Amino acid sequence: KGDLNVGDTTFSGNKAGSLGGAIYTQNAALSISGTTFDGNTVAVDGKDNAGGAMYINNTNTEIVATIKDSTFTNNTAGYTADVSSPSDIVWSDGGAIAYAGGVLNIDNTQFVSNSAAQGGAISQRHTLDHKATDTLNITNSAFSGNMANAGGAISAMRTVTITDSSFTGNTAVGDTDGGGAMFIGAESDTVIERTTFDGNKSLTSSGGAIDT
């Protein structure tokens, strides 16, 4: 499939039946700048609900996706649960972005009030095909008010580096895995530097900020 470059654009209220409420890419280089994603969703009743705003799927692990100077607000991936009833959550991941394969670079981007069952803002999907090659790099970005069963803002499953960023008021509502800001899977290699975590909560499980 062809490469995609997006700049100074708004995606609002888009919906997909399963993957990528606004954008789905497969084995395509992706560049996004100065763009707003608001209120995009994937269906609650889909078989594989992921990427409320965007789903990035690369079997070619050398492909690079870049997102900068953008905003993701109120996107959701099949999230239906009330905070008081976490057992009612429909499985889904990546309220704003779900990604599998290749390199994803995110810079100077805001994630606000996105939701999913796993990774309220971003889910780095657990794919055996890309076990050692998925890389997520986040710099100068902010995550606030995102919510998920596990990993209120981010679910990290492979290689993740976060620098000069902030996590504020994110919430995990699940009663097994937690991580108000981040859930870090057993096979993840995560490095965090010069980043603040403030007011994040895991309501019924472990790790108010980070669960690993």
Backbone as numpy.savetxt, mean C-alpha at the origin, in Angstrom:
# Nx Ny Nz CAx CAy CAz Cx Cy Cz
3.06 -5.23 -22.67 2.24 -4.04 -22.67 3.11 -2.79 -22.67
2.53 -1.67 -23.10 3.30 -0.44 -23.23 3.58 0.24 -21.91
4.62 1.08 -21.89 4.96 1.84 -20.70 3.94 2.96 -20.49
3.88 3.49 -19.24 2.89 4.50 -18.90 3.55 5.64 -18.15
3.32 6.88 -18.65 3.78 8.09 -17.99 2.59 8.99 -17.71
2.42 9.39 -16.43 1.27 10.19 -16.02 1.78 11.40 -15.26
1.30 12.60 -15.59 1.70 13.81 -14.88 0.54 14.77 -14.72
0.47 15.41 -13.54 -0.51 16.47 -13.28 -1.92 16.05 -13.66
-2.33 14.90 -13.15 -3.60 14.29 -13.51 -4.36 13.90 -12.25
-5.69 13.82 -12.33 -6.51 13.40 -11.20 -7.31 12.15 -11.56
-7.24 11.14 -10.69 -8.06 9.93 -10.80 -8.99 9.90 -9.59
-10.28 10.03 -9.81 -11.24 10.13 -8.71 -12.46 9.25 -8.97
-12.81 8.42 -7.97 -14.04 7.64 -8.05 -14.04 6.53 -9.07
-12.87 6.06 -9.46 -12.81 4.93 -10.40 -12.93 3.61 -9.63
-13.40 2.56 -10.33 -13.63 1.28 -9.66 -13.34 0.13 -10.60
-12.68 -0.90 -10.07 -12.42 -2.13 -10.83 -13.01 -3.32 -10.08
-13.30 -4.38 -10.80 -13.89 -5.55 -10.19 -12.93 -6.36 -9.35
-11.62 -6.16 -9.55 -10.67 -6.98 -8.80 -9.36 -6.26 -8.53
-8.62 -5.86 -9.56 -7.26 -5.35 -9.38 -7.11 -3.95 -9.99
-6.63 -3.00 -9.17 -6.31 -1.67 -9.69 -7.52 -0.82 -9.99
-8.04 -0.13 -8.96 -9.25 0.67 -9.16 -9.11 1.73 -10.23
-7.95 2.36 -10.32 -7.71 3.38 -11.35 -6.73 2.90 -12.41
-5.64 2.26 -11.98 -4.57 1.85 -12.91 -4.13 0.42 -12.62
-3.99 -0.36 -13.67 -3.37 -1.70 -13.58 -2.26 -1.76 -14.62
-1.06 -2.11 -14.19 0.04 -2.30 -15.14 0.64 -3.69 -14.99
1.09 -4.23 -16.10 1.75 -5.53 -16.09 2.97 -5.48 -16.99
4.14 -5.71 -16.39 5.41 -5.68 -17.13 5.57 -4.40 -17.95
5.23 -3.29 -17.30 5.33 -1.99 -17.97 6.03 -1.00 -17.04
7.00 -0.28 -17.56 7.62 0.79 -16.79 6.56 1.86 -16.52
6.57 2.39 -15.30 5.53 3.33 -14.87 6.18 4.56 -14.25
5.73 5.75 -14.66 6.20 6.99 -14.08 5.00 7.89 -13.81
4.83 8.27 -12.53 3.71 9.12 -12.13 4.25 10.29 -11.35
3.82 11.51 -11.69 4.25 12.70 -10.95 3.11 13.71 -10.86
3.05 14.41 -9.74 2.08 15.48 -9.57 0.65 15.06 -9.76
0.31 13.85 -9.33 -1.01 13.29 -9.63 -1.77 12.95 -8.35
-3.09 13.12 -8.37 -3.96 12.85 -7.24 -4.83 11.63 -7.51
-4.88 10.72 -6.54 -5.76 9.56 -6.58 -6.69 9.66 -5.38
-7.98 9.83 -5.62 -8.93 10.02 -4.53 -10.18 9.17 -4.73
-10.52 8.38 -3.70 -11.77 7.64 -3.70 -11.88 6.56 -4.74
-10.77 5.97 -5.14 -10.80 4.85 -6.07 -10.94 3.54 -5.29
-11.58 2.53 -5.90 -11.85 1.29 -5.17 -11.74 0.06 -6.08
-11.51 -1.09 -5.44 -11.76 -2.37 -6.10 -12.91 -3.04 -5.37
-13.69 -3.84 -6.09 -14.94 -4.37 -5.59 -14.76 -5.25 -4.35
-15.72 -5.16 -3.45 -15.70 -5.98 -2.25 -15.84 -7.45 -2.59
-16.59 -7.78 -3.64 -16.90 -9.18 -3.93 -15.96 -9.81 -4.97
-14.86 -9.15 -5.27 -13.90 -9.74 -6.19 -13.16 -10.91 -5.57
-12.60 -11.80 -6.40 -11.88 -12.94 -5.88 -10.51 -12.56 -5.33
-9.95 -11.47 -5.84 -8.62 -11.03 -5.43 -8.62 -9.51 -5.41
-9.06 -8.93 -4.30 -9.20 -7.49 -4.20 -7.86 -6.86 -3.83
-7.29 -6.08 -4.71 -5.98 -5.48 -4.41 -5.77 -4.21 -5.22
-5.16 -3.22 -4.56 -4.81 -1.99 -5.25 -5.99 -1.09 -5.50
-6.50 -0.45 -4.43 -7.67 0.41 -4.59 -7.48 1.47 -5.65
-6.29 2.06 -5.70 -5.99 3.04 -6.75 -5.15 2.43 -7.86
-4.22 1.53 -7.49 -3.24 1.07 -8.48 -2.72 -0.32 -8.14
-2.61 -1.14 -9.17 -1.99 -2.46 -9.02 -0.83 -2.55 -10.02
0.37 -2.84 -9.49 1.57 -2.95 -10.32 2.02 -4.40 -10.30
2.04 -5.04 -11.44 2.33 -6.47 -11.53 3.44 -6.70 -12.55
4.62 -7.07 -12.06 5.76 -7.27 -12.95 6.38 -8.66 -12.73
6.36 -9.49 -13.75 7.11 -10.73 -13.69 8.56 -10.50 -14.12
8.79 -9.42 -14.85 10.14 -8.97 -15.17 10.63 -8.12 -14.00
11.51 -8.68 -13.19 11.89 -8.03 -11.94 12.82 -6.83 -12.12
13.25 -6.53 -13.35 14.10 -5.37 -13.59 13.31 -4.10 -13.90
12.00 -4.23 -14.04 11.17 -3.08 -14.37 11.04 -2.15 -13.17
11.11 -0.84 -13.43 11.04 0.17 -12.38 9.77 1.00 -12.52
9.08 1.18 -11.41 7.94 2.09 -11.33 8.32 3.24 -10.40
7.97 4.47 -10.78 8.32 5.65 -9.99 7.08 6.50 -9.76
6.86 6.86 -8.49 5.75 7.75 -8.12 6.34 8.88 -7.29
6.09 10.13 -7.70 6.63 11.26 -6.95 5.66 12.43 -6.95
5.74 13.24 -5.90 4.98 14.49 -5.80 3.49 14.26 -6.02
2.97 13.16 -5.45 1.57 12.79 -5.69 0.83 12.58 -4.37
-0.49 12.38 -4.46 -1.34 12.22 -3.28 -2.33 11.09 -3.49
-2.46 10.23 -2.47 -3.42 9.14 -2.47 -4.33 9.31 -1.25
-5.60 9.58 -1.48 -6.54 9.80 -0.38 -7.82 8.99 -0.57
-8.29 8.38 0.51 -9.60 7.72 0.56 -9.78 6.61 -0.48
-8.69 5.96 -0.84 -8.80 4.80 -1.72 -8.97 3.54 -0.87
-9.66 2.54 -1.41 -9.90 1.34 -0.62 -9.93 0.09 -1.50
-9.42 -1.00 -0.92 -9.43 -2.29 -1.62 -10.36 -3.24 -0.88
-11.63 -3.20 -1.21 -12.59 -4.15 -0.68 -12.73 -4.16 0.82
-12.51 -3.02 1.45 -12.53 -2.97 2.91 -13.94 -2.65 3.40
-14.51 -3.56 4.22 -15.90 -3.36 4.64 -16.09 -3.37 6.15
-15.06 -3.69 6.91 -15.23 -3.91 8.34 -15.36 -2.63 9.14
-16.13 -2.72 10.20 -16.14 -1.69 11.22 -15.00 -1.96 12.19
-14.42 -0.91 12.75 -13.30 -1.10 13.67 -13.67 -2.03 14.82
-14.93 -2.00 15.22 -15.37 -2.82 16.35 -15.57 -4.28 15.98
-15.53 -4.61 14.67 -15.76 -5.99 14.23 -14.72 -6.41 13.19
-13.44 -6.55 13.60 -12.39 -6.87 12.64 -12.58 -8.21 11.95
-13.35 -9.11 12.55 -13.57 -10.41 11.92 -14.43 -10.32 10.67
-15.07 -9.16 10.46 -15.92 -8.98 9.28 -15.17 -8.45 8.07
-13.86 -8.27 8.18 -13.09 -7.72 7.08 -13.05 -8.70 5.91
-13.38 -8.21 4.73 -13.24 -8.98 3.50 -11.77 -8.91 3.07
-11.19 -10.06 2.68 -9.77 -10.06 2.35 -9.47 -9.11 1.19
-8.43 -8.32 1.37 -8.00 -7.38 0.35 -6.64 -6.85 0.76
-5.92 -6.25 -0.16 -4.66 -5.63 0.24 -4.31 -4.45 -0.66
-3.58 -3.50 -0.04 -3.16 -2.31 -0.76 -4.29 -1.35 -1.03
-4.73 -0.61 0.01 -5.83 0.33 -0.18 -5.55 1.35 -1.27
-4.29 1.83 -1.33 -3.89 2.74 -2.40 -3.13 2.00 -3.49
-2.08 1.25 -3.08 -1.21 0.57 -4.05 -0.94 -0.85 -3.61
-1.13 -1.80 -4.51 -0.63 -3.16 -4.34 0.39 -3.41 -5.43
1.50 -4.03 -5.04 2.56 -4.18 -6.03 3.28 -5.51 -5.85
3.62 -6.12 -6.98 4.35 -7.39 -6.98 5.34 -7.38 -8.14
6.62 -7.48 -7.80 7.64 -7.60 -8.83 8.30 -6.30 -9.22
9.63 -6.35 -9.39 10.37 -5.19 -9.84 10.67 -4.21 -8.72
10.95 -2.98 -9.09 11.32 -1.93 -8.16 10.24 -0.84 -8.17
9.82 -0.43 -6.98 8.87 0.67 -6.84 9.52 1.76 -6.00
9.72 2.94 -6.62 10.30 4.09 -5.93 9.22 5.13 -5.69
9.07 5.55 -4.44 8.07 6.55 -4.08 8.76 7.70 -3.37
8.52 8.93 -3.86 9.18 10.10 -3.28 8.20 11.26 -3.14
8.26 11.93 -2.00 7.47 13.14 -1.75 6.00 12.93 -2.09
5.43 11.88 -1.51 4.05 11.51 -1.80 3.28 11.31 -0.49
2.01 11.72 -0.48 1.17 11.66 0.71 0.14 10.55 0.57
-0.03 9.77 1.65 -1.04 8.72 1.70 -1.94 8.99 2.91
-3.20 9.33 2.65 -4.11 9.76 3.71 -5.43 8.99 3.62
-5.79 8.33 4.73 -7.12 7.71 4.89 -7.42 6.66 3.82
-6.44 5.85 3.49 -6.66 4.70 2.61 -6.90 3.46 3.47
-7.56 2.43 2.93 -7.89 1.27 3.75 -7.95 -0.02 2.95
-7.56 -1.10 3.64 -7.62 -2.46 3.07 -7.49 -3.42 4.24
-7.63 -4.71 3.99 -7.41 -5.67 5.06 -5.93 -5.80 5.40
-5.07 -5.72 4.38 -3.62 -5.82 4.60 -2.95 -4.66 3.86
-2.20 -3.84 4.61 -1.55 -2.70 3.99 -2.54 -1.63 3.60
-2.94 -0.80 4.58 -3.98 0.19 4.30 -3.64 1.13 3.17
-2.36 1.52 3.06 -1.92 2.37 1.95 -1.20 1.56 0.88
-0.18 0.77 1.31 0.64 0.02 0.35 0.79 -1.42 0.80
0.60 -2.34 -0.10 0.88 -3.75 0.15 1.92 -4.24 -0.84
3.02 -4.69 -0.30 4.03 -5.38 -1.10 3.65 -6.85 -1.05
3.12 -7.36 -2.13 2.49 -8.68 -2.11 3.49 -9.82 -1.95
3.05 -10.87 -1.28 3.88 -12.03 -0.99 3.83 -12.98 -2.18
4.75 -12.81 -3.11 4.75 -13.61 -4.34 6.01 -14.45 -4.41
5.86 -15.74 -4.50 7.01 -16.63 -4.53 7.88 -16.40 -5.75
7.28 -15.97 -6.86 8.02 -15.75 -8.09 9.10 -14.68 -7.93
8.86 -13.73 -7.00 9.76 -12.59 -6.88 10.42 -12.56 -5.50
10.68 -13.72 -4.96 11.07 -13.82 -3.56 12.19 -12.89 -3.16
13.24 -12.78 -3.95 14.41 -12.01 -3.54 14.58 -10.72 -4.33
13.61 -10.36 -5.15 13.85 -9.28 -6.09 12.92 -8.08 -5.95
11.82 -8.20 -5.24 10.92 -7.06 -5.06 11.59 -6.02 -4.16
11.60 -4.77 -4.61 12.23 -3.71 -3.83 11.32 -2.48 -3.80
11.02 -2.03 -2.58 10.19 -0.84 -2.37 11.04 0.21 -1.66
11.22 1.37 -2.31 11.99 2.47 -1.74 11.08 3.67 -1.53
11.01 4.16 -0.28 10.13 5.28 0.04 10.98 6.39 0.67
10.88 7.61 0.11 11.62 8.75 0.65 10.70 9.97 0.75
10.92 10.78 1.78 10.24 12.08 1.92 8.73 11.99 1.76
8.14 10.95 2.31 6.70 10.74 2.14 5.99 10.65 3.48
4.68 10.84 3.49 3.91 10.86 4.73 2.69 9.96 4.62
2.45 9.22 5.72 1.32 8.30 5.81 0.51 8.68 7.04
-0.76 9.03 6.86 -1.58 9.44 8.00 -3.01 8.94 7.85
-3.55 8.45 8.96 -4.95 8.06 9.01 -5.32 6.88 8.16
-4.35 6.05 7.78 -4.65 4.84 7.01 -5.04 3.71 7.96
-5.80 2.73 7.46 -6.32 1.67 8.32 -6.32 0.32 7.62
-5.98 -0.72 8.38 -6.02 -2.08 7.84 -6.13 -3.08 8.98
-6.44 -4.29 8.64 -6.41 -5.39 9.60 -4.98 -5.54 10.12
-4.00 -5.63 9.23 -2.58 -5.70 9.57 -1.81 -4.71 8.70
-0.90 -3.96 9.32 -0.16 -2.96 8.56 -1.04 -1.79 8.19
-1.35 -0.95 9.18 -2.29 0.15 8.94 -1.92 1.00 7.74
-0.61 1.23 7.55 -0.15 1.98 6.38 0.52 1.08 5.36
1.45 0.20 5.81 2.25 -0.61 4.89 2.32 -2.05 5.35
2.18 -2.96 4.42 2.48 -4.37 4.61 3.72 -4.69 3.78
4.84 -5.00 4.46 6.13 -5.22 3.79 6.46 -6.70 3.78
6.67 -7.27 2.59 6.94 -8.70 2.48 8.30 -9.02 1.89
8.94 -8.06 1.23 10.25 -8.31 0.63 11.22 -7.21 1.06
12.00 -6.64 0.16 12.98 -5.63 0.50 12.32 -4.24 0.53
12.47 -3.55 1.66 11.87 -2.22 1.82 12.88 -1.28 2.47
13.01 -0.07 1.91 13.82 0.98 2.52 12.97 2.24 2.65
12.91 2.79 3.87 12.12 3.99 4.14 13.03 5.03 4.77
13.09 6.22 4.18 13.94 7.28 4.73 13.20 8.61 4.73
13.49 9.43 5.75 13.00 10.81 5.82 11.49 10.90 5.60
10.75 10.01 6.26 9.30 9.95 6.08 8.59 9.99 7.43
7.25 9.98 7.43 6.50 10.04 8.68 5.26 9.16 8.61
4.90 8.60 9.78 3.71 7.77 9.94 2.94 8.31 11.14
1.75 8.83 10.89 0.99 9.50 11.94 -0.46 9.01 11.96
-0.89 8.51 13.11 -2.30 8.17 13.30 -2.82 7.07 12.41
-1.98 6.12 12.05 -2.44 4.96 11.29 -2.88 3.87 12.26
-3.78 2.97 11.81 -4.40 2.02 12.73 -4.49 0.62 12.14
-4.12 -0.38 12.96 -4.38 -1.78 12.63 -5.52 -2.25 13.54
-6.52 -2.90 12.97 -7.69 -3.31 13.75 -7.80 -4.82 13.90
-6.88 -5.60 13.30 -6.97 -7.05 13.34 -6.60 -7.62 14.70
-7.03 -8.86 14.95 -6.74 -9.49 16.23 -5.69 -10.60 16.11
-5.01 -10.70 14.96 -3.89 -11.64 14.82 -2.61 -10.84 14.55
-2.32 -10.51 13.31 -1.21 -9.61 13.01 -1.64 -8.17 13.27
-0.67 -7.33 13.66 -0.99 -5.94 13.96 -0.14 -4.99 13.15
0.51 -4.06 13.86 1.33 -3.04 13.20 0.49 -1.85 12.79
0.31 -0.91 13.73 -0.52 0.26 13.41 -0.02 1.01 12.19
1.30 1.12 12.05 1.88 1.76 10.87 2.35 0.73 9.86
3.08 -0.31 10.34 3.68 -1.29 9.42 3.58 -2.71 9.96
3.26 -3.62 9.06 3.43 -5.05 9.32 4.58 -5.53 8.45
5.59 -6.17 9.07 6.76 -6.64 8.35 6.77 -8.16 8.38
6.64 -8.78 7.21 6.57 -10.23 7.10 7.89 -10.91 7.41
7.83 -12.22 7.63 8.99 -12.99 8.07 10.14 -12.97 7.07
9.83 -12.82 5.78 10.87 -12.85 4.75 11.26 -11.46 4.26
10.80 -10.44 4.96 11.12 -9.07 4.55 12.46 -8.62 5.13
13.17 -7.82 4.35 14.39 -7.14 4.80 14.09 -5.65 4.75
13.77 -5.07 5.90 13.31 -3.68 5.95 14.31 -2.80 6.68
14.63 -1.65 6.09 15.52 -0.67 6.70 14.77 0.66 6.79
14.76 1.26 8.00 14.07 2.54 8.23 15.06 3.53 8.82
15.16 4.71 8.21 16.09 5.73 8.69 15.43 7.11 8.69
15.75 7.90 9.72 15.31 9.30 9.82 13.81 9.44 9.54
13.03 8.60 10.20 11.58 8.55 10.00 10.88 8.62 11.34
9.74 9.31 11.41 9.00 9.45 12.66 7.72 8.63 12.64
7.40 8.04 13.81 6.16 7.31 14.03 5.45 7.95 15.21
4.26 8.47 14.98 3.56 9.22 16.02 2.07 8.87 16.03
1.58 8.40 17.17 0.15 8.19 17.35 -0.44 7.07 16.54
0.36 6.09 16.15 -0.17 4.92 15.46 -0.69 3.91 16.49
-1.67 3.07 16.11 -2.29 2.17 17.07 -2.56 0.80 16.46
-2.34 -0.23 17.27 -2.81 -1.57 16.96 -3.87 -1.89 18.00
-5.13 -1.86 17.62 -6.22 -1.84 18.60 -6.34 -3.13 19.38
-6.19 -4.28 18.73 -6.41 -5.55 19.42 -5.27 -6.53 19.25
-4.16 -6.13 18.64 -3.03 -7.02 18.44 -1.74 -6.32 18.86
-0.62 -6.69 18.25 0.70 -6.24 18.70 1.27 -5.14 17.82
2.27 -4.42 18.38 3.01 -3.44 17.59 2.21 -2.20 17.25
2.14 -1.26 18.21 1.39 -0.03 17.93 1.89 0.69 16.70
3.20 0.66 16.49 3.79 1.25 15.28 4.19 0.17 14.28
4.97 -0.82 14.74 5.51 -1.86 13.84 5.31 -3.23 14.45
4.83 -4.17 13.64 4.71 -5.57 14.04 5.54 -6.39 13.06
6.47 -7.20 13.59 7.28 -8.03 12.73 7.44 -9.42 13.33
